[in-house]
Short mmCIF file of C-alpha atoms in Angstrom, two decimals:
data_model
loop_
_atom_site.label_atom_id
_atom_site.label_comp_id
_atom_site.label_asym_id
_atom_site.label_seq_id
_atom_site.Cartn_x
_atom_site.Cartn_y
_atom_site.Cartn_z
CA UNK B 205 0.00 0.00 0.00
CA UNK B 206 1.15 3.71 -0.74
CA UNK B 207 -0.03 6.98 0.66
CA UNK B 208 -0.62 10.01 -1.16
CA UNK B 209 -1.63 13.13 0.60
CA UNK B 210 -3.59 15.41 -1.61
CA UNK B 211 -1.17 18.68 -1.29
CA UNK B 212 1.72 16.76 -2.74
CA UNK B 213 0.77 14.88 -5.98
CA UNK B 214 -2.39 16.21 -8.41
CA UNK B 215 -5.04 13.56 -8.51
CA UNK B 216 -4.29 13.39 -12.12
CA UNK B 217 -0.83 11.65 -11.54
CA UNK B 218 -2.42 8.75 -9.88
CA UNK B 219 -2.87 5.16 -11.67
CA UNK B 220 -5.13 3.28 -9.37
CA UNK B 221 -8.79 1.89 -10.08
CA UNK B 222 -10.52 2.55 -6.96
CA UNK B 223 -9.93 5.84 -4.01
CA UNK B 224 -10.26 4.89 -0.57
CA UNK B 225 -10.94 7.80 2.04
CA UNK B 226 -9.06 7.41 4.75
CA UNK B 227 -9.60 9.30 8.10
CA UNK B 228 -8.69 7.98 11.45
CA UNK B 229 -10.06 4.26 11.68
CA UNK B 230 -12.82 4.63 9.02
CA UNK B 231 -12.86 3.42 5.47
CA UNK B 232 -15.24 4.86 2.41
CA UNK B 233 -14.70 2.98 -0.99
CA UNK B 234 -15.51 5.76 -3.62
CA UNK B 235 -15.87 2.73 -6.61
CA UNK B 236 -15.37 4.01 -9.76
CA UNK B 237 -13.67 6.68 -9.32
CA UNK B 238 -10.99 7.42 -12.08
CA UNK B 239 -7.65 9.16 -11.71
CA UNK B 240 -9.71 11.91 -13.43
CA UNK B 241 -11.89 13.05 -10.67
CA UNK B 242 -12.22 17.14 -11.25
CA UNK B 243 -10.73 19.16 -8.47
CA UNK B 244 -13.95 20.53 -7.37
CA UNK B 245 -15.02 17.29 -6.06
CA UNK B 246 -11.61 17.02 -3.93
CA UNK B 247 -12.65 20.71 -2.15
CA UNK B 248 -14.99 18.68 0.00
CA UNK B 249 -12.06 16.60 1.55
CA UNK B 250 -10.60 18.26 4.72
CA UNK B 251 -7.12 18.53 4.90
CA UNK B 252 -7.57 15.19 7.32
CA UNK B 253 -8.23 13.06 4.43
CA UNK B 254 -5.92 11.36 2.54
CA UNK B 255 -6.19 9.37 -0.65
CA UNK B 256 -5.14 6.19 -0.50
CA UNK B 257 -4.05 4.04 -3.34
CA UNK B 258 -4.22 0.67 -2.98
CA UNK B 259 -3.16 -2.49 -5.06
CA UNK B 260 -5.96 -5.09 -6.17
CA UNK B 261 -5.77 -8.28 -4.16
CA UNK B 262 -8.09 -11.04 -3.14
CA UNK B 263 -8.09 -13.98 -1.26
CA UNK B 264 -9.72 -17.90 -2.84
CA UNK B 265 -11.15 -20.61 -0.35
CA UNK B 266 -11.23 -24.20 -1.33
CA UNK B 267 -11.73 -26.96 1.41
CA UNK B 268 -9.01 -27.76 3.34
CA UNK B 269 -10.02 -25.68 6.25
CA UNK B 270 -12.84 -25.77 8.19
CA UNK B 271 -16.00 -23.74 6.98
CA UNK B 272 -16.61 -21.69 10.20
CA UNK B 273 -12.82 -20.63 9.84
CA UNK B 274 -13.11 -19.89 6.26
CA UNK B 275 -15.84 -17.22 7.80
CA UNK B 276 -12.76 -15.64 10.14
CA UNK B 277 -10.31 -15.60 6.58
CA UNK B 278 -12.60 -13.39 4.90
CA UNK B 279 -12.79 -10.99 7.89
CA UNK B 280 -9.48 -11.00 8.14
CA UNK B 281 -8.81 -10.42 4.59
CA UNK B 282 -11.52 -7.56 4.41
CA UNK B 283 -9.81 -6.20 7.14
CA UNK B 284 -6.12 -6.10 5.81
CA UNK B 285 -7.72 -4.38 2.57
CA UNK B 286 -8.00 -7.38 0.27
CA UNK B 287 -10.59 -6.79 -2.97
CA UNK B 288 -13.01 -10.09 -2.65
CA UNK B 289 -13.23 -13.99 -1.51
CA UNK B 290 -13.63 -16.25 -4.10
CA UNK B 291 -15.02 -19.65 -3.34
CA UNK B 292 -14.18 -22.70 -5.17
CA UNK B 293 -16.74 -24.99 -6.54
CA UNK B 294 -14.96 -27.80 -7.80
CA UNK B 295 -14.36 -31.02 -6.69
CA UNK B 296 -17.15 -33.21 -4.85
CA UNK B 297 -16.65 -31.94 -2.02
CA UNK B 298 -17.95 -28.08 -1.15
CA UNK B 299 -20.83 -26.10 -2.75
CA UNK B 300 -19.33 -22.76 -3.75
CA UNK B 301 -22.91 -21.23 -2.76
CA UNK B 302 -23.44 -21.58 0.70
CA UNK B 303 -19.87 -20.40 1.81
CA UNK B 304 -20.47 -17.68 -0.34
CA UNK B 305 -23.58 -16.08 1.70
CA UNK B 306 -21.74 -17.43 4.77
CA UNK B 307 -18.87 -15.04 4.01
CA UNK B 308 -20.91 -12.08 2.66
CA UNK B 309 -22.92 -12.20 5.84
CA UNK B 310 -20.00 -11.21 8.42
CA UNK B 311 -18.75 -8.92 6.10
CA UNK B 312 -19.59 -5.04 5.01
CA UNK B 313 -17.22 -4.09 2.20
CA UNK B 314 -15.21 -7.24 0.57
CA UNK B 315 -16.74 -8.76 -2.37
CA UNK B 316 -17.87 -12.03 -2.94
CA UNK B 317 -16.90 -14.07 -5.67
CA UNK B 318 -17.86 -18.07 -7.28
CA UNK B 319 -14.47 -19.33 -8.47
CA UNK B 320 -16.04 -21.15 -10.62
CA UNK B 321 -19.57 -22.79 -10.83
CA UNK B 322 -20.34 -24.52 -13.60
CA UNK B 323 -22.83 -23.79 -16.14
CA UNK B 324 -24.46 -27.78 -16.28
CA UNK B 325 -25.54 -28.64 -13.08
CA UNK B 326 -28.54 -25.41 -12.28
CA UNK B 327 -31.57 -24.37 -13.68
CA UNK B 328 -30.67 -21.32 -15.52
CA UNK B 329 -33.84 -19.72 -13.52
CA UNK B 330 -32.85 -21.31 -10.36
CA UNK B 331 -29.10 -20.22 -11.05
CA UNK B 332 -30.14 -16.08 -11.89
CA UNK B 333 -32.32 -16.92 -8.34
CA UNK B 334 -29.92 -18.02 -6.56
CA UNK B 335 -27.43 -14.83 -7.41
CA UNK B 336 -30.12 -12.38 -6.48
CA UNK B 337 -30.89 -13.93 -3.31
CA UNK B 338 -26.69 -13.39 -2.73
CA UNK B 339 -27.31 -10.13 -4.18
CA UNK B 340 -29.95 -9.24 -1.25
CA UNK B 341 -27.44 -10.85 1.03
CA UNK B 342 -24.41 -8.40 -0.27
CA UNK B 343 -25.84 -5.60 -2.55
CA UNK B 344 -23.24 -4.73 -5.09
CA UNK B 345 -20.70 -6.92 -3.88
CA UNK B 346 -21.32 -10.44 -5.71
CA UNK B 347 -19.54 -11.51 -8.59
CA UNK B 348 -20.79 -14.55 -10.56
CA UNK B 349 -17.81 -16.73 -11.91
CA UNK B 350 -19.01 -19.16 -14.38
CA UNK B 351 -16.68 -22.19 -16.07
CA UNK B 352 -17.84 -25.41 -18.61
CA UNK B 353 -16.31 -27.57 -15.97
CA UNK B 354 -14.33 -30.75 -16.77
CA UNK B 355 -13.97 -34.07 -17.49
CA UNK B 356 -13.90 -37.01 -16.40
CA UNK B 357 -16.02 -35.35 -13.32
CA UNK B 358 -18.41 -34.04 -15.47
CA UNK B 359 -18.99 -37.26 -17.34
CA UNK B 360 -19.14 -39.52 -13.84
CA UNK B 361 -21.63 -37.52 -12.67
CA UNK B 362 -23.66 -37.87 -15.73
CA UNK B 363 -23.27 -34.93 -17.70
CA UNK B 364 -22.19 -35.46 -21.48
CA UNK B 365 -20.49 -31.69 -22.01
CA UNK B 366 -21.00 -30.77 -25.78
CA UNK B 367 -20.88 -27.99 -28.24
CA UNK B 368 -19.37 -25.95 -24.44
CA UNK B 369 -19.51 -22.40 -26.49
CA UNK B 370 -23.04 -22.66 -27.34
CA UNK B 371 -24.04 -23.39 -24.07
CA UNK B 372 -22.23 -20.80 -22.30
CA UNK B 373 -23.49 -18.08 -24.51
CA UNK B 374 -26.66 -18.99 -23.72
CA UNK B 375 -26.17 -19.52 -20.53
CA UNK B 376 -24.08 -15.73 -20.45
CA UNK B 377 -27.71 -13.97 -22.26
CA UNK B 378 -30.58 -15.49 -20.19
CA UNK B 379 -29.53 -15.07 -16.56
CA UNK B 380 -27.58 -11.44 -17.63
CA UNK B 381 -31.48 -10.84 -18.94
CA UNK B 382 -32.76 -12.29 -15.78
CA UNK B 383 -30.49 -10.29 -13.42
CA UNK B 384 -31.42 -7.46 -15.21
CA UNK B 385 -35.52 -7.35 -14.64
CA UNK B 386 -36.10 -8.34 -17.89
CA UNK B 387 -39.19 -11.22 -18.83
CA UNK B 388 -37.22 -13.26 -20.68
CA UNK B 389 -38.16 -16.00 -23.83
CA UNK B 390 -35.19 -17.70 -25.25
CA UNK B 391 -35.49 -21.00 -27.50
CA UNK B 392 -31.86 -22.15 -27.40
CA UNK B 393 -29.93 -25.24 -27.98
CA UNK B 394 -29.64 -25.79 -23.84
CA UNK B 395 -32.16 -23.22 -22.29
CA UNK B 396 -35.36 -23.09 -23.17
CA UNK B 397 -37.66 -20.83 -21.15
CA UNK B 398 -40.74 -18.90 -21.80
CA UNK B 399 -42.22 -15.60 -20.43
CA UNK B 400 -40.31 -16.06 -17.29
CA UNK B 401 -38.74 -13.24 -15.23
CA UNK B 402 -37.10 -13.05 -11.42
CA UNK B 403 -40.16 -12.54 -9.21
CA UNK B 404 -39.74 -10.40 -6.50
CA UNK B 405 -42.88 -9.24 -5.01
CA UNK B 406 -41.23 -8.38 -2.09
CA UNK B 407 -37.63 -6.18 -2.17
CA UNK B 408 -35.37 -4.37 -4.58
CA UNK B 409 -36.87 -4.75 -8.15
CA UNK B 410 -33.89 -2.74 -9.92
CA UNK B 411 -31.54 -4.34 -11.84
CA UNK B 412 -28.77 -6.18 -10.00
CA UNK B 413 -25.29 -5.08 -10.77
CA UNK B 414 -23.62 -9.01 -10.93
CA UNK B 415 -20.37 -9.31 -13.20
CA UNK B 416 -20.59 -12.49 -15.24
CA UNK B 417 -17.13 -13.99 -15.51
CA UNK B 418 -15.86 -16.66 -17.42
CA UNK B 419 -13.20 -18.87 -15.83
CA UNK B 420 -11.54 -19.82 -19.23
CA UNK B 421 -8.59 -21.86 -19.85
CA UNK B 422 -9.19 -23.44 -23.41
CA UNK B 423 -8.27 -21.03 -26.75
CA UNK B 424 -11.85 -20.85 -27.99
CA UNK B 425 -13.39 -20.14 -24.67
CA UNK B 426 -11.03 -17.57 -23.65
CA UNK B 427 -11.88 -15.74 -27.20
CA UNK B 428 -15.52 -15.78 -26.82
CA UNK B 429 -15.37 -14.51 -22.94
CA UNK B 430 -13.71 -11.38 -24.35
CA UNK B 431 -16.73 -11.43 -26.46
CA UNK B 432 -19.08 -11.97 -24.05
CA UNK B 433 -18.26 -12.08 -20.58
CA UNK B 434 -18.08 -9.02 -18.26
CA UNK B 435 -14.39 -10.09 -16.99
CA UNK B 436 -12.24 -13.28 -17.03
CA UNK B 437 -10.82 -15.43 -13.98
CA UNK B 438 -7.88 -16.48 -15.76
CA UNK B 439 -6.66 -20.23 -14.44
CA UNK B 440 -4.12 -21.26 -12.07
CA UNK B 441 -1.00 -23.94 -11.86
CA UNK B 442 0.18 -22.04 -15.39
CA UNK B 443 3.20 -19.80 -15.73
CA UNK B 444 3.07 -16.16 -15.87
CA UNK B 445 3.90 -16.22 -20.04
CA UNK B 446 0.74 -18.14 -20.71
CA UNK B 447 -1.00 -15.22 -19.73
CA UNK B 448 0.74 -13.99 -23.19
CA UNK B 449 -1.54 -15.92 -25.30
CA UNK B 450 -4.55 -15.74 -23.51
CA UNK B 451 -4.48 -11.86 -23.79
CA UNK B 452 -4.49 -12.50 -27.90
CA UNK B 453 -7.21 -14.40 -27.57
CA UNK B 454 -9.27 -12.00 -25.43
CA UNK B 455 -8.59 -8.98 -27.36
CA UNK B 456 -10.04 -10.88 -30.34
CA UNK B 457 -13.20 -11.33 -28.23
CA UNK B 458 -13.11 -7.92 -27.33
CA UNK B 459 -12.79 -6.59 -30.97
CA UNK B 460 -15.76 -8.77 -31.68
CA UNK B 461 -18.25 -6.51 -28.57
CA UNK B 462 -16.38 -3.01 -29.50
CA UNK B 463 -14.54 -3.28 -26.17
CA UNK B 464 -11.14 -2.95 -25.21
CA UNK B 465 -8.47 -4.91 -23.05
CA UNK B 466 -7.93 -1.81 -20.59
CA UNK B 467 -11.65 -1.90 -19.96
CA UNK B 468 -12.08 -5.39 -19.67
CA UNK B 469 -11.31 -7.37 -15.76
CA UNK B 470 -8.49 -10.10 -15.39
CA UNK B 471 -8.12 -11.62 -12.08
CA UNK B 472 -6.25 -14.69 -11.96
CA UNK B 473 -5.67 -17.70 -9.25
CA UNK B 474 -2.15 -18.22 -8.34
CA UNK B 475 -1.41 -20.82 -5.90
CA UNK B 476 0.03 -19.38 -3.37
CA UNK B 477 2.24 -21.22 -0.31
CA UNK B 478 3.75 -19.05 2.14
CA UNK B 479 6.11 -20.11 4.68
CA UNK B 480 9.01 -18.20 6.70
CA UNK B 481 10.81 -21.29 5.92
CA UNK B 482 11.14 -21.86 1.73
CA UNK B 483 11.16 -26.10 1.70
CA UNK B 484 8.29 -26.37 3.74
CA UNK B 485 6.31 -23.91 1.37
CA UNK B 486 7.31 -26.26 -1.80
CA UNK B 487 6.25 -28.88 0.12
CA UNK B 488 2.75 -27.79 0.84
CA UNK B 489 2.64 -27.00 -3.03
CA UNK B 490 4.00 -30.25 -3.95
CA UNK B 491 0.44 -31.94 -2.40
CA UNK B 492 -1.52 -29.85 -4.26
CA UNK B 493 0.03 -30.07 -7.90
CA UNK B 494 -0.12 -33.67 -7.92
CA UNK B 495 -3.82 -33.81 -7.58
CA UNK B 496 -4.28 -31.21 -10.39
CA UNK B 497 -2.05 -32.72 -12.52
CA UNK B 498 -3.74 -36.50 -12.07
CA UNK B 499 -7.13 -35.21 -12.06
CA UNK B 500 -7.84 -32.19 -14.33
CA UNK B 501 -6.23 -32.77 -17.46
CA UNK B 502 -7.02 -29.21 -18.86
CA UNK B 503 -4.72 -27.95 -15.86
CA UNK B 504 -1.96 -30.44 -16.75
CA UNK B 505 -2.23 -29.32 -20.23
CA UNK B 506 -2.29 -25.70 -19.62
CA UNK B 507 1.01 -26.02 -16.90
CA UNK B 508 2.94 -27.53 -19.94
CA UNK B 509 3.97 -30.39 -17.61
CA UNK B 510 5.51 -33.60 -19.19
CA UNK B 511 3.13 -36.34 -19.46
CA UNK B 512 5.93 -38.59 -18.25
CA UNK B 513 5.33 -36.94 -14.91
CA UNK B 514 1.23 -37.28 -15.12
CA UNK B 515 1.84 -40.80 -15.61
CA UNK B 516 3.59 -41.15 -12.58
CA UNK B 517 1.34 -39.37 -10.82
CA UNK B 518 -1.88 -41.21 -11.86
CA UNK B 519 -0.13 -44.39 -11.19
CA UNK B 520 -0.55 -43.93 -7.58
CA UNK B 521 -2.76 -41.21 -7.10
CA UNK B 522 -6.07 -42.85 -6.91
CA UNK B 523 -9.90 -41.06 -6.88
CA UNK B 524 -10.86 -39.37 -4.33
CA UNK B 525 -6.50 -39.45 -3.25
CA UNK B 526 -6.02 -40.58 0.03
CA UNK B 527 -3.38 -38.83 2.50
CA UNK B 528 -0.87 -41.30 2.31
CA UNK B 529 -0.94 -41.68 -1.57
CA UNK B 530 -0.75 -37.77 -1.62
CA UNK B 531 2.27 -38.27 -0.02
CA UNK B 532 4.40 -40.58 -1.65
CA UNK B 533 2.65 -38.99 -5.43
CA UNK B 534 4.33 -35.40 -4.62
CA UNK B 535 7.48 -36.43 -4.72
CA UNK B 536 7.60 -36.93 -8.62
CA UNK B 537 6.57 -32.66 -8.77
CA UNK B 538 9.86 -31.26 -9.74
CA UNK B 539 11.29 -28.31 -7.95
CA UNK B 540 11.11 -26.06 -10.89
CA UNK B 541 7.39 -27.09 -11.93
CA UNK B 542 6.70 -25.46 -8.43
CA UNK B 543 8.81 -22.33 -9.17
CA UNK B 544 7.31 -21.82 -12.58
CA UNK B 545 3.36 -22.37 -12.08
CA UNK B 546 2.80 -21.15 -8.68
CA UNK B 547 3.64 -18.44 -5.89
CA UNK B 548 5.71 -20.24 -3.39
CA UNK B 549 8.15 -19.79 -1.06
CA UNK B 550 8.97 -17.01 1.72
CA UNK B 551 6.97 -14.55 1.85
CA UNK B 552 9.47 -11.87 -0.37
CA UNK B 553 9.46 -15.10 -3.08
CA UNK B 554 6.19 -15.33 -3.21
CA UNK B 555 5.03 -11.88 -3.46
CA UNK B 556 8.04 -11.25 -6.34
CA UNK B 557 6.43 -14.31 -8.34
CA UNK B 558 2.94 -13.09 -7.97
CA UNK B 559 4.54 -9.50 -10.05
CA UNK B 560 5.12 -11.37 -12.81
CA UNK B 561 1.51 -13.03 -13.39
CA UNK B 562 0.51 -9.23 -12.88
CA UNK B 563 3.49 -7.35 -15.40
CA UNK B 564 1.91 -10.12 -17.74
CA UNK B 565 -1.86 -8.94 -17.54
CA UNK B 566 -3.33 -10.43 -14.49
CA UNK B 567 -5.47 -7.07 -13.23
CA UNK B 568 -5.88 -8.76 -9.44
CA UNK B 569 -4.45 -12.02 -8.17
CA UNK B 570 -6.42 -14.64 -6.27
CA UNK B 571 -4.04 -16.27 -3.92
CA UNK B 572 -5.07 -19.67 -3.13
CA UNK B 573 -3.34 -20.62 0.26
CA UNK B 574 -1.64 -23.90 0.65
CA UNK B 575 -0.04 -25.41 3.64
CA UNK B 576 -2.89 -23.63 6.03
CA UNK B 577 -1.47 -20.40 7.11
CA UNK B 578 -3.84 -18.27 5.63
CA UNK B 579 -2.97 -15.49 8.17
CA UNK B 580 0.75 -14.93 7.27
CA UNK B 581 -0.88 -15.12 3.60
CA UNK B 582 -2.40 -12.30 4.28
CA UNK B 583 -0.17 -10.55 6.41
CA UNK B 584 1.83 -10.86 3.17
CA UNK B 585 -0.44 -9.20 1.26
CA UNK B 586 -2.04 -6.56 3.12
CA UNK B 587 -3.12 -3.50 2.06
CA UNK B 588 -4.13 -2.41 5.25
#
């Protein structure tokens, strides 16, 4: 975090995305606010005030804490100036919903983010519902992030994925519709609804303000969420230069909708193990990667690991991985994998490999904590 008082640098020589008012112990979040903001409006700010830039941060949940602590992390990060919480939906094992309205409920200002849902498994109705009822929960501070999910999961559980642009644009149009107050009839490919609309008798009936985002990691999904999508989550367990090709892609999206890159959001997960002592973060990291790289081939493909090394991995690795063959699987993850796809280390290493994801386009990192010290993750990160 930097400080800036107002009779030293013109407003107009600050780069930052959102002023914070600072005075004393209180906080006001002036959203929107560009480094343009005429000098008239400053005259209102006693010489107490200060501006306050801050950098863009946030923090992402999975499941290897307990829920009822995950509710203390997002406290904590709200207080120490972090952007959002993103919670994971991806695995069988935690809904991404109900943490979310557990989180935006002891909370005032942090947003509130699905990293990802998928776009199969709800009722496009019940899925524009169930974002409005967060909505209520959080006003303004929700962000819907949307992904095609992946196989095998998706096919064990039944679902045969096909023709995955078509149904995201569709999905993308009916609940932005929906969200928006509008009665909606759409004959698509997957959604098929008629005359329906989000019926609140009883509440706000303006238009909720709910940024779609895409978490993309194929070439042909990344290129229509430029199109499309109101922001991208851009993927973890990938090195900072494949952030190079992804931007391509998205600016050809963009061109499509008239838009362009410097208007268009690009938070990305990083994993992110922090540890005062630099083995035992790797180590923690090590646990993690092999899972992803046995179990969601479109990670293993986008970290540009060998597939000498997946096979290894599978060979023990079984599904759902136990402890134990967690354990003896990690030890095929090379040292340098680690160093090249994730944030890990002491806490000066990890914060100088989190730059790079952002010198190569990431707009806000989303530091997944491994190893379960979410607290010095934080402390690491702080921005308050």
């Amino acid at each position: 975090m930097f400080t800036i008082a107002l009779d030293n640098i013109p407003i107009t020589d600050l780069d930052i995305l959102d002023i914070y008012l600072f005075f004393g112990k209180s906080w006001l979040l002036l959203s929107g606010i560009m480094p343009s903001l005429p000098e008239k409006e400053l005259s209102v700010i006693t010489p107490k005030w200060r501006i306050i830039a801050v950098e863009r941060v946030a923090l992402y949940l999975q499941d290897s804490h307990d829920l009822r602590d995950g509710l203390d992390y997002a406290r904590y990060a709200e207080a120490h100036g972090f952007e959002a919480v993103w919670q994971a939906e991806s695995r069988l094992v935690r809904d991404a919903i109900v943490p979310m309205a557990a989180y935006a409920a002891v909370t005032d200002r942090i947003k509130v983010g699905s990293g990802v849902i998928n776009n199969w498994t709800r009722n496009i109705g019940l899925l524009a519902a169930t974002f409005l009822t967060l909505d209520d929960l959080a006003p303004n501070r929700i962000i819907c992030g949307i992904g095609a999910w992946w196989d095998p999961l998706a096919s064990n559980v039944g679902i045969k994925r096909r023709k995955q642009l078509t149904a995201m644009r569709e999905t993308v149009e009916v609940m932005r519709r929906l969200l928006n107050m509008e009665r909606v009839t759409f004959h698509g490919e997957f959604h098929q609804v008629e005359g329906i609309e989000l019926d609140v008798v009883h509440g706000r009936r303006e238009p909720r303000h709910i940024p779609i985002m895409i978490g993309a990691t194929g070439d042909l999904m990344m290129e229509l969420t430029g199109e499309i999508a109101d922001g991208v989550v851009l993927n973890y367990c990938v090195p900072p230069e494949y952030n190079d090709n992804a931007l391509e892609l998205l600016d050809k999206g963009l061109k499509k909708s008239g838009r362009k890159m410097e208007d268009f959001d690009r938070p990305q997960l990083i994993v992110c193990s922090v540890d005062e002592d630099h083995d035992t973060a790797i180590e923690y990291t090590k646990e993690l990667l092999c899972q992803y790289l046995a179990q969601q081939p479109h990670i293993a493909k986008a970290s540009g690991v060998s597939q000498e090394v997946i096979q290894e991995i599978q060979s023990i690795l079984g599904w759902p991985a136990t402890k134990e063959q967690i354990n003896e699987a990690k030890h095929f993850v090379p040292d340098d994998l680690v160093h090249r796809i994730t944030a890990s280390g002491t806490p000066d290493e990890a914060k100088a490999k989190v730059e790079e994801y952002k010198k190569r386009g990431c707009t806000c990192p989303i530091l997944y904590p491994v190893g379960g010290n979410f607290k010095l993750l934080i402390d690491t990160f702080a921005q308050a």
